[in-house]
XYZ file of C-alpha atoms in Angstrom:
692
model
C 37.115 47.605 14.148
C 33.358 48.132 14.105
C 32.881 44.526 13.025
C 35.123 43.281 15.838
C 33.224 45.354 18.402
C 29.916 44.026 17.091
C 31.280 40.486 17.232
C 32.408 40.970 20.810
C 28.938 42.248 21.739
C 27.343 39.261 20.029
C 29.579 36.776 21.848
C 28.872 38.481 25.154
C 25.147 38.356 24.508
C 25.341 34.621 23.729
C 26.981 34.106 27.126
C 24.690 36.223 29.269
C 21.290 35.710 27.593
C 18.900 34.499 30.264
C 16.302 32.741 28.133
C 16.571 30.577 25.005
C 14.305 32.986 23.132
C 16.868 35.766 23.700
C 19.593 33.552 22.292
C 17.448 32.548 19.312
C 17.018 36.216 18.482
C 20.803 36.444 18.110
C 21.037 33.610 15.572
C 20.340 35.739 12.443
C 23.189 38.071 13.446
C 25.414 35.050 14.079
C 24.637 33.753 10.591
C 25.544 37.090 9.054
C 28.808 37.357 10.991
C 29.892 33.829 10.019
C 29.637 34.679 6.329
C 31.339 38.113 6.422
C 34.146 37.737 8.982
C 37.589 37.797 7.396
C 39.601 36.563 10.376
C 39.565 32.748 10.579
C 40.116 32.853 14.341
C 36.959 34.928 14.796
C 35.014 32.505 12.608
C 36.263 29.575 14.706
C 35.423 31.397 17.940
C 31.864 32.222 16.898
C 31.372 28.729 15.506
C 32.463 27.234 18.811
C 30.308 29.576 20.883
C 27.172 28.571 19.009
C 27.757 24.964 20.130
C 28.390 25.851 23.774
C 26.228 28.911 24.532
C 24.611 28.409 27.960
C 21.531 30.364 26.875
C 20.879 27.739 24.178
C 22.095 24.492 25.676
C 21.619 24.851 29.441
C 17.868 24.421 29.031
C 15.691 21.550 27.825
C 16.609 21.217 24.153
C 14.398 19.901 21.374
C 15.018 19.199 17.705
C 13.653 22.583 16.685
C 16.556 24.157 18.575
C 19.002 21.794 16.898
C 17.538 22.615 13.507
C 17.994 26.346 14.210
C 21.707 25.797 14.845
C 21.992 23.561 11.778
C 20.322 26.303 9.753
C 22.876 28.877 10.939
C 25.783 26.933 9.410
C 23.759 25.979 6.353
C 22.750 29.566 5.607
C 26.236 30.892 6.310
C 27.725 28.399 3.826
C 25.222 29.507 1.200
C 26.236 33.113 2.004
C 29.871 32.293 1.263
C 28.868 30.948 -2.151
C 26.782 34.024 -2.829
C 29.630 36.340 -1.827
C 31.935 34.680 -4.354
C 29.284 34.675 -7.059
C 28.404 38.363 -6.671
C 28.524 39.921 -10.101
C 29.248 43.531 -9.124
C 33.011 44.268 -9.313
C 34.698 45.165 -6.049
C 36.440 48.502 -5.619
C 40.200 48.171 -6.016
C 41.970 47.542 -2.709
C 38.562 47.161 -0.973
C 38.590 44.453 1.722
C 37.135 41.085 0.740
C 33.666 40.221 2.137
C 34.248 36.999 4.047
C 36.830 34.263 3.675
C 37.481 32.074 0.682
C 35.406 28.948 0.886
C 38.233 26.514 1.697
C 39.614 28.739 4.425
C 36.104 29.352 5.735
C 35.302 25.636 5.886
C 38.499 24.961 7.809
C 37.815 27.809 10.239
C 34.225 26.764 10.901
C 35.070 23.079 11.340
C 37.736 24.047 13.895
C 34.850 25.279 16.035
C 33.839 21.655 16.631
C 36.202 21.305 19.571
C 36.307 19.509 22.908
C 34.173 22.173 24.596
C 30.987 20.728 23.094
C 29.743 17.125 22.950
C 30.265 15.155 19.783
C 26.602 15.004 18.776
C 26.483 18.822 18.505
C 29.370 18.670 16.064
C 26.999 16.980 13.638
C 24.951 20.187 13.489
C 28.014 22.140 12.389
C 29.342 19.588 9.915
C 25.907 18.736 8.576
C 25.046 22.400 8.108
C 28.271 23.061 6.190
C 27.769 20.036 3.935
C 24.134 20.955 3.243
C 25.003 24.587 2.527
C 27.660 23.808 -0.040
C 26.360 20.566 -1.552
C 22.620 20.517 -0.912
C 20.198 20.940 -3.814
C 22.995 19.961 -6.201
C 24.997 23.145 -5.557
C 28.386 21.384 -5.806
C 30.102 24.184 -3.925
C 33.142 22.302 -2.596
C 36.166 20.820 -4.371
C 36.108 17.033 -4.190
C 39.065 16.987 -1.775
C 37.392 19.334 0.704
C 34.009 17.670 0.333
C 35.558 14.297 1.083
C 37.122 15.714 4.242
C 33.805 17.205 5.413
C 31.995 13.928 4.755
C 34.680 12.009 6.622
C 34.504 14.430 9.550
C 30.706 14.050 9.704
C 30.899 10.240 9.728
C 33.701 10.267 12.300
C 31.755 12.644 14.542
C 28.764 10.313 14.268
C 30.862 7.316 15.241
C 32.361 9.135 18.218
C 28.934 10.357 19.307
C 27.598 6.792 19.193
C 30.483 5.673 21.431
C 30.086 8.393 24.069
C 28.774 7.454 27.489
C 25.937 9.993 27.224
C 22.563 8.233 26.793
C 21.432 8.388 23.180
C 17.702 7.851 23.758
C 17.271 11.598 24.345
C 18.104 14.680 22.340
C 21.549 13.366 21.377
C 20.107 10.350 19.560
C 17.358 12.438 18.022
C 19.892 14.954 16.741
C 22.092 12.231 15.227
C 19.023 10.806 13.493
C 17.930 14.179 12.120
C 21.343 15.229 10.777
C 22.009 11.869 9.127
C 18.547 11.971 7.592
C 19.268 15.377 6.065
C 22.781 14.558 4.836
C 22.749 10.836 4.038
C 22.105 11.354 0.316
C 25.178 13.612 0.150
C 27.562 11.001 1.571
C 29.585 8.765 -0.707
C 29.042 5.007 -0.629
C 32.385 4.558 1.088
C 31.523 6.985 3.882
C 28.118 5.348 4.331
C 29.801 1.991 4.780
C 31.855 3.395 7.681
C 28.795 4.054 9.864
C 28.127 1.707 12.764
C 24.619 0.618 11.843
C 24.424 -1.804 14.768
C 24.476 1.163 17.162
C 22.565 3.463 14.858
C 19.518 1.316 14.044
C 17.953 1.119 17.545
C 18.494 4.856 18.041
C 16.727 5.759 14.796
C 13.791 3.405 15.399
C 13.295 4.767 18.919
C 13.566 8.384 17.775
C 11.149 7.924 14.879
C 8.327 5.932 16.426
C 8.517 6.321 20.200
C 10.090 9.670 21.063
C 8.376 12.990 21.653
C 10.259 14.283 18.620
C 8.716 11.584 16.429
C 5.384 9.774 16.399
C 5.290 9.359 20.192
C 3.885 5.797 20.362
C 0.848 6.965 18.268
C -0.859 8.209 21.437
C -2.081 11.276 19.541
C -4.631 9.123 17.717
C -6.551 8.094 20.812
C -6.354 11.595 22.319
C -8.363 12.967 19.394
C -11.470 11.243 20.742
C -12.071 13.821 23.472
C -12.398 16.615 20.895
C -14.723 14.701 18.558
C -18.168 15.968 19.531
C -21.684 15.729 18.183
C -22.691 18.568 15.868
C -26.186 19.586 14.740
C -27.706 16.957 12.498
C -26.254 14.119 14.578
C -22.883 14.359 12.904
C -19.394 14.050 14.383
C -17.286 17.213 14.438
C -13.565 17.564 15.035
C -12.891 21.285 15.091
C -9.847 22.854 13.475
C -9.521 24.980 16.637
C -9.291 22.000 18.956
C -6.170 21.208 20.948
C -5.790 17.753 19.472
C -5.954 19.021 15.896
C -3.227 21.558 16.620
C -1.242 18.733 18.213
C -1.587 16.638 15.049
C -0.394 19.595 12.963
C 2.555 20.047 15.335
C 3.479 16.367 15.013
C 3.355 16.617 11.217
C 5.773 19.566 11.309
C 8.334 17.894 13.582
C 11.708 17.511 11.822
C 11.645 13.702 11.936
C 7.994 13.366 10.888
C 8.077 16.022 8.173
C 10.822 14.005 6.450
C 9.463 10.575 7.375
C 9.907 9.150 3.878
C 13.688 9.742 3.618
C 14.080 8.753 7.273
C 12.320 5.447 6.617
C 14.661 4.767 3.718
C 17.611 5.506 6.023
C 16.293 3.024 8.597
C 15.759 0.510 5.797
C 19.375 0.996 4.698
C 20.532 0.424 8.263
C 18.491 -2.791 8.442
C 20.153 -4.046 5.282
C 23.620 -3.363 6.685
C 23.543 -4.313 10.376
C 26.018 -7.057 11.217
C 23.992 -8.597 14.036
C 20.867 -10.336 12.639
C 19.225 -10.158 16.073
C 18.918 -6.413 15.624
C 16.599 -7.033 12.679
C 14.265 -9.059 14.905
C 14.464 -6.389 17.605
C 13.482 -3.682 15.112
C 10.588 -5.830 13.885
C 9.354 -6.242 17.469
C 9.611 -2.514 18.153
C 7.704 -1.490 15.056
C 5.141 -4.216 15.746
C 4.512 -2.654 19.167
C 4.061 0.775 17.589
C 1.608 -0.469 14.965
C -0.378 -2.456 17.535
C -0.710 0.689 19.644
C -1.755 2.616 16.528
C -4.629 0.188 15.926
C -5.730 0.240 19.593
C -5.685 4.035 19.635
C -7.793 4.170 16.464
C -10.284 1.721 17.955
C -10.747 4.091 20.904
C -11.516 6.997 18.565
C -15.115 7.858 17.650
C -14.019 8.430 14.071
C -13.387 4.691 13.712
C -17.133 4.116 14.105
C -17.835 5.775 10.742
C -17.538 3.580 7.668
C -15.668 5.280 4.773
C -18.759 4.923 2.560
C -20.860 6.838 5.117
C -18.542 9.714 5.988
C -20.535 12.361 4.134
C -23.578 11.271 6.094
C -22.057 11.202 9.573
C -19.200 13.732 9.519
C -19.539 17.510 9.667
C -18.366 19.531 6.666
C -15.353 21.258 8.274
C -14.109 17.923 9.559
C -14.454 16.345 6.118
C -12.574 19.141 4.363
C -9.931 20.195 6.875
C -9.163 18.211 9.994
C -9.751 14.603 8.960
C -7.771 14.875 5.660
C -4.788 16.175 7.656
C -5.093 13.235 10.040
C -5.209 10.726 7.181
C -2.165 12.325 5.568
C -0.243 11.680 8.769
C -1.578 8.121 9.058
C -0.706 7.367 5.431
C 2.811 8.627 6.093
C 3.017 6.207 9.044
C 1.793 3.324 6.914
C 4.181 3.953 4.016
C 7.049 4.431 6.472
C 6.470 0.983 7.980
C 6.083 -0.593 4.540
C 9.394 0.880 3.343
C 11.161 -0.523 6.389
C 9.623 -3.971 6.028
C 10.563 -4.036 2.392
C 14.158 -3.989 3.639
C 13.439 -6.479 6.435
C 12.053 -9.120 4.087
C 14.762 -8.429 1.540
C 17.287 -9.126 4.288
C 15.449 -12.332 5.230
C 15.636 -13.563 1.636
C 19.365 -12.880 1.351
C 20.735 -13.552 4.838
C 21.261 -17.255 5.665
C 21.192 -16.470 9.384
C 17.655 -15.083 9.091
C 16.405 -17.521 6.477
C 17.328 -20.570 8.534
C 15.395 -22.039 11.445
C 12.316 -20.360 12.869
C 13.419 -16.772 12.316
C 12.047 -16.411 8.784
C 8.475 -17.605 9.530
C 8.485 -15.558 12.731
C 9.344 -12.384 10.814
C 6.817 -13.300 8.113
C 4.056 -13.655 10.720
C 5.092 -10.410 12.380
C 5.006 -8.686 9.008
C 1.477 -9.922 8.286
C 0.302 -8.936 11.771
C 1.697 -5.454 11.139
C -0.021 -5.231 7.760
C -3.259 -6.315 9.430
C -2.961 -3.646 12.110
C -2.327 -1.054 9.400
C -5.193 -2.256 7.236
C -7.611 0.437 8.382
C -5.235 2.833 6.589
C -4.299 0.565 3.680
C -7.932 -0.145 2.803
C -8.417 3.570 2.114
C -5.261 3.923 0.043
C -5.687 0.659 -1.850
C -3.496 -2.427 -1.634
C -2.197 -1.909 -5.159
C -1.247 1.719 -4.597
C 2.292 0.735 -3.565
C 4.524 -1.857 -5.189
C 6.480 -2.054 -1.941
C 3.312 -2.981 -0.033
C 2.604 -5.707 -2.582
C 6.142 -7.005 -2.205
C 5.964 -7.117 1.606
C 2.560 -8.782 1.584
C 3.344 -11.458 -0.991
C 6.838 -12.267 0.261
C 5.584 -12.703 3.835
C 2.809 -14.973 2.567
C 5.222 -16.974 0.399
C 7.543 -17.557 3.349
C 4.709 -18.596 5.638
C 3.198 -21.024 3.141
C 6.350 -23.112 3.534
C 5.269 -23.804 7.132
C 1.663 -25.133 6.980
C 1.238 -25.532 10.753
C 2.422 -21.999 11.448
C 0.250 -20.662 8.620
C -2.812 -22.288 10.155
C -1.932 -20.958 13.603
C -1.517 -17.487 12.134
C -4.937 -17.597 10.460
C -6.514 -18.768 13.706
C -5.066 -15.773 15.529
C -6.516 -13.269 13.031
C -9.836 -14.957 12.243
C -13.052 -12.984 12.904
C -13.946 -12.840 16.580
C -17.400 -14.324 15.933
C -17.588 -16.583 12.913
C -20.891 -16.654 11.075
C -22.011 -13.059 11.518
C -21.159 -9.589 10.247
C -19.702 -7.274 12.936
C -21.334 -3.898 13.475
C -18.112 -1.920 13.967
C -16.427 -0.812 10.696
C -12.969 -1.582 12.069
C -13.913 -5.189 12.778
C -15.260 -5.535 9.246
C -12.027 -4.045 7.926
C -10.043 -6.693 9.797
C -12.374 -9.352 8.396
C -11.571 -8.068 4.919
C -7.859 -8.450 5.610
C -8.469 -11.986 6.855
C -10.370 -12.987 3.712
C -7.844 -11.404 1.347
C -4.943 -13.048 3.164
C -6.586 -16.437 3.694
C -7.165 -16.735 -0.046
C -3.409 -17.253 -0.475
C -3.346 -20.159 1.994
C -6.190 -22.303 0.603
C -3.704 -24.655 -1.067
C -1.689 -24.953 2.141
C -4.450 -25.646 4.663
C -6.052 -29.067 5.117
C -9.723 -29.405 4.034
C -11.068 -29.279 7.578
C -9.291 -25.997 8.301
C -10.417 -24.520 4.991
C -13.987 -25.288 5.907
C -13.763 -24.354 9.565
C -11.811 -21.118 9.172
C -12.354 -19.716 5.698
C -15.780 -20.921 4.578
C -17.281 -20.070 7.980
C -15.801 -16.562 7.892
C -16.976 -15.880 4.331
C -20.542 -17.231 4.525
C -22.219 -14.192 6.146
C -20.764 -11.852 3.512
C -21.792 -13.840 0.427
C -25.207 -12.201 0.226
C -24.131 -8.707 1.296
C -23.502 -7.178 -2.130
C -26.386 -4.720 -1.977
C -24.754 -2.816 0.893
C -22.229 -0.276 -0.374
C -20.395 -0.418 2.946
C -19.810 -4.148 2.398
C -19.149 -4.167 -1.338
C -15.407 -4.829 -1.166
C -15.677 -7.492 1.507
C -18.555 -9.061 -0.421
C -16.266 -9.507 -3.425
C -13.469 -10.828 -1.189
C -15.828 -13.411 0.316
C -16.820 -14.743 -3.112
C -13.196 -14.816 -4.210
C -11.945 -16.732 -1.172
C -14.783 -19.280 -1.332
C -13.984 -19.994 -4.978
C -10.321 -20.356 -4.044
C -11.274 -22.954 -1.427
C -13.406 -24.853 -3.944
C -10.598 -24.798 -6.514
C -7.969 -26.301 -4.204
C -7.445 -29.958 -5.255
C -7.586 -31.317 -1.703
C -10.974 -29.655 -1.103
C -13.111 -31.699 -3.513
C -15.335 -32.985 -0.703
C -15.666 -29.510 0.802
C -16.599 -28.122 -2.618
C -19.193 -30.853 -3.186
C -20.707 -30.071 0.208
C -20.914 -26.290 -0.111
C -21.180 -25.745 -3.867
C -24.987 -26.168 -4.054
C -25.453 -23.513 -1.391
C -22.985 -21.215 -3.131
C -24.684 -21.592 -6.517
C -28.113 -20.960 -4.964
C -26.714 -17.865 -3.304
C -25.096 -16.756 -6.560
C -28.400 -16.878 -8.432
C -30.209 -15.275 -5.479
C -28.003 -12.174 -5.345
C -27.936 -11.608 -9.114
C -28.816 -9.116 -10.488
C -29.930 -7.103 -7.439
C -26.684 -7.355 -5.437
C -24.210 -8.594 -8.021
C -23.009 -6.959 -11.220
C -22.989 -8.801 -14.529
C -19.182 -8.807 -14.522
C -19.034 -10.347 -11.058
C -21.667 -12.961 -11.870
C -19.929 -14.016 -15.081
C -16.587 -14.341 -13.324
C -18.057 -16.302 -10.410
C -20.096 -18.617 -12.623
C -17.142 -19.388 -14.905
C -15.022 -20.154 -11.839
C -17.672 -22.553 -10.527
C -17.873 -24.342 -13.885
C -14.088 -24.599 -13.989
C -14.125 -26.260 -10.564
C -16.569 -28.888 -11.825
C -14.790 -29.764 -15.091
C -11.602 -31.781 -15.711
C -8.889 -31.823 -14.496
C -10.567 -30.803 -11.228
C -10.930 -33.756 -8.807
C -14.578 -32.780 -8.324
C -15.270 -33.628 -11.982
C -14.382 -37.268 -11.285
C -16.758 -37.676 -8.349
C -19.520 -35.464 -9.809
C -19.260 -35.791 -13.631
C -22.724 -34.328 -14.321
C -22.308 -31.271 -12.124
C -21.030 -28.992 -14.893
C -23.966 -29.850 -17.163
C -26.342 -29.246 -14.271
C -24.892 -25.774 -13.740
C -25.234 -24.957 -17.428
C -28.830 -26.198 -17.393
C -29.560 -23.854 -14.496
C -28.163 -20.777 -16.196
C -29.711 -21.772 -19.547
C -33.161 -22.239 -18.055
C -32.988 -19.027 -16.089
C -31.803 -17.090 -19.146
C -34.865 -18.174 -21.161
C -37.156 -16.791 -18.460
C -35.045 -13.799 -17.418
C -35.964 -10.160 -17.834
C -34.919 -8.330 -20.983
C -34.912 -4.943 -19.212
C -31.569 -3.143 -19.094
C -29.899 -3.559 -15.706
C -29.127 -0.365 -13.718
C -25.439 0.687 -13.549
C -23.452 -0.984 -10.780
C -21.449 0.922 -8.138
C -18.266 -0.270 -9.818
C -19.290 1.155 -13.189
C -20.372 4.408 -11.555
C -16.981 4.694 -9.874
C -15.150 3.938 -13.120
C -13.796 0.590 -11.926
C -15.034 -1.443 -14.896
C -13.654 -1.242 -18.390
C -15.742 -0.327 -21.404
C -16.405 -3.930 -22.430
C -17.815 -4.840 -19.054
C -19.850 -1.636 -18.733
C -21.944 -2.220 -21.900
C -25.657 -2.011 -20.982
C -26.997 -5.527 -20.544
C -30.215 -7.147 -19.480
C -30.371 -10.020 -17.033
C -30.997 -12.370 -19.959
C -27.962 -11.106 -21.887
C -25.725 -11.337 -18.805
C -26.770 -14.943 -18.180
C -26.167 -15.758 -21.842
C -22.680 -14.274 -21.664
C -21.990 -16.326 -18.534
C -22.908 -19.454 -20.492
C -20.674 -18.414 -23.397
C -17.765 -17.743 -21.011
C -17.963 -21.356 -19.803
C -17.869 -23.042 -23.211
C -14.072 -23.242 -23.328
C -14.115 -25.409 -20.184
C -16.437 -28.122 -21.516
C -15.462 -31.467 -22.982
C -15.992 -31.988 -26.708
C -18.962 -34.272 -26.078
C -20.606 -31.536 -24.031
C -19.775 -28.901 -26.636
C -21.717 -30.866 -29.217
C -24.790 -30.388 -27.045
C -24.191 -26.855 -25.767
C -23.038 -25.000 -28.874
C -26.481 -25.261 -30.565
C -28.284 -24.518 -27.302
C -26.162 -21.422 -26.766
C -26.753 -20.244 -30.336
C -30.510 -20.607 -29.904
C -30.326 -18.746 -26.609
C -28.486 -15.873 -28.287
C -31.225 -15.556 -30.889
C -33.895 -15.425 -28.204
C -32.556 -11.992 -27.145
C -34.833 -9.356 -28.660
C -32.589 -6.306 -28.313
C -30.298 -6.190 -31.355
C -27.465 -4.412 -29.548
C -27.321 -6.956 -26.733
C -27.707 -9.802 -29.218
C -24.772 -8.493 -31.248
C -22.706 -8.257 -28.062
C -23.421 -11.925 -27.350
C -22.667 -12.938 -30.949
C -19.304 -11.141 -30.803
C -18.471 -12.799 -27.483
C -19.511 -16.191 -28.874
C -17.255 -15.789 -31.904
C -14.450 -14.559 -29.654
C -14.803 -17.635 -27.430
C -14.543 -19.913 -30.451
C -11.729 -18.185 -32.328
C -9.484 -16.183 -29.977
C -7.509 -19.063 -28.491
C -9.570 -19.784 -25.387
C -10.193 -23.321 -26.658
C -7.498 -25.977 -26.818
C -6.719 -27.664 -30.160
C -9.278 -30.465 -29.845
C -12.113 -28.176 -28.786
C -11.184 -25.551 -31.379
C -11.184 -28.171 -34.163
C -14.661 -29.306 -33.206
C -15.910 -25.708 -33.035
C -14.565 -24.947 -36.517
C -16.281 -28.025 -37.889
C -19.539 -27.132 -36.169
C -19.390 -23.542 -37.381
C -18.512 -24.238 -40.991
C -20.095 -27.569 -41.954
C -22.741 -28.369 -39.362
C -24.861 -25.232 -39.601
C -23.336 -23.364 -36.673
C -22.824 -20.138 -38.586
C -26.397 -20.031 -39.829
C -27.778 -20.942 -36.408
C -25.872 -18.153 -34.668
C -26.349 -15.436 -37.274
C -29.832 -16.183 -38.633
C -31.616 -18.324 -36.094
C -33.042 -21.824 -36.140
C -35.857 -21.178 -38.633
C -33.631 -19.597 -41.271
C -31.049 -22.324 -40.704
C -33.639 -24.976 -41.541
C -34.734 -23.039 -44.615
C -31.157 -22.741 -45.873
C -30.483 -26.408 -45.197
C -33.627 -27.416 -47.148
C -32.649 -25.163 -50.041
C -29.218 -26.796 -50.119
C -30.826 -30.220 -50.247
C -33.014 -29.247 -53.265
C -30.198 -27.697 -55.282
C -28.738 -30.034 -58.017
C -26.254 -29.720 -60.823
C -27.478 -28.484 -64.178
C -28.668 -31.490 -66.146
C -28.795 -33.734 -63.101
C -31.566 -36.153 -62.444
C -34.276 -35.140 -60.094
C -35.789 -37.365 -57.439
C -36.925 -40.695 -58.870
C -40.608 -41.437 -58.314
C -41.251 -44.664 -56.463
C -42.620 -47.537 -58.513
C -46.337 -47.984 -58.335
C -47.632 -51.069 -56.684
C -49.412 -53.507 -58.769
């Protein structure tokens, strides 16, 4: 009787509570009553009242309120399991604490009646399913679990068909509950969902609603709280309103579980029946990402290059506020990448999307989105996610099938002012994306476009290696220029710009270019000028000229050990490439690297010259490094059969071994000693006859 009186008081309080906070204070008691009541009708009544209480629902409702109600049913279900698992024996004839689980599930589910809208039923059904089956509890018999899953899916379908607008709390609640319970549903039940109705609701709730990322407006609002601190540094205080707003966004139910939610949206994209909905979702996310980039551009923090943050950002901001912001931005980036992994997978497998202009349109949209996210991606690293690599390369592969569209795309993302380095870090970041992306299209573009778009964009960065803020884009510029030169249709472009590039290459080494980078660039240039490259036909002496340049410079280069490069300091180079080298040794190694590209006739000339150059190195450690690399080039399979055969002959029978290991003087001595040696008993040299 006491329990019934307490229940009656609780139900009365739920009806007459004036403020939501008063009703929220009653939720712990409601949870306790749900798990201990023994009358199924009382359980059903309380369950129904929680979904209809005016104190809770007759006010503006957010997802935090919905999650409180979900938690009531979830915790009560866990309480039922705990009641049955209690180890202490009950007193004989003592009343049971709560209902048996099957009876309890039936009683609670009966509370999802016509008095409450369908979308609230998801809170009840989702809470029950999570309580019994979440975290691998396996608390329900398969028959009952199947019924609960079916009821949840049916309630979702009915909620999607109701006349109530689903761009408000109803849609947000459907999104949240499905996100929490989707992994618990069987494949059959998942297939019964109407993804055509569900997809737009989830995208809107996640990226544009006040319960999600809210159009990314939070990023631009931060600017007003970024102020100048002593020492001319930017400060974003942890006590500022905008920082607290960012923390609040990160704790929102949809944002806190953004990873699983993104996978749910991706699943919906893979299963929608109407292909137009895929394009609509792409457009929506494109709008969000474009706003994200614009908001970042309006933020003072975007003016600080990542390599200069310790110099221009205050300590509290570096340790507390800004890391929290980047965690949220990284979550946004990975969320979009997960979704576009599904989009491009659908494009590859759906004939309706692969045909016509839809596929290149989606590919261009995908690359535009990746570009707008690049200020985040460049911090994480392009290779940090296999899904990012998939999205990037698949979009590029699709677009390369449409050369005109590919060229138009590159023209839309080219640097605003070709021929100069922008001052703003964000503009340089976008230039980096352009160079990295354009490298994949050098075979697709005509020579004029390669020269006009790519070479012009890369030229100002080719000599920028000494600036740590430009190191990555400096490498990208060299890489894309070499890709242009290597394209078969660009032989004339290569012949025109190669002299400038080689001059620049020798000018920036070793001050602004590491030995590893120089060796790679020089070998690539030699490869461009040797067969089967078209340039080798029009300029047959170019390769020998390049080798003469590096050979001559090596003889006059410094033998002082080069200082460690930023890459080696950061641990980005392997042990072989981080061996201390002088400028002379690095140039010698560059010459050795190129030997496998030469014709046999040229090898006959350059093998002895290279061996002599190796022996001109005074430092024994560096000389041994060059000898090992020389032997590796000759014997490890870099050469083809014809070249390798000549190298073996030169090494074994033409004095190559002696020249490399002992030097030219000792080689001559050994050769002369071999000439004087005769068989025992043999005739010596015959004296010439005297003239009469």
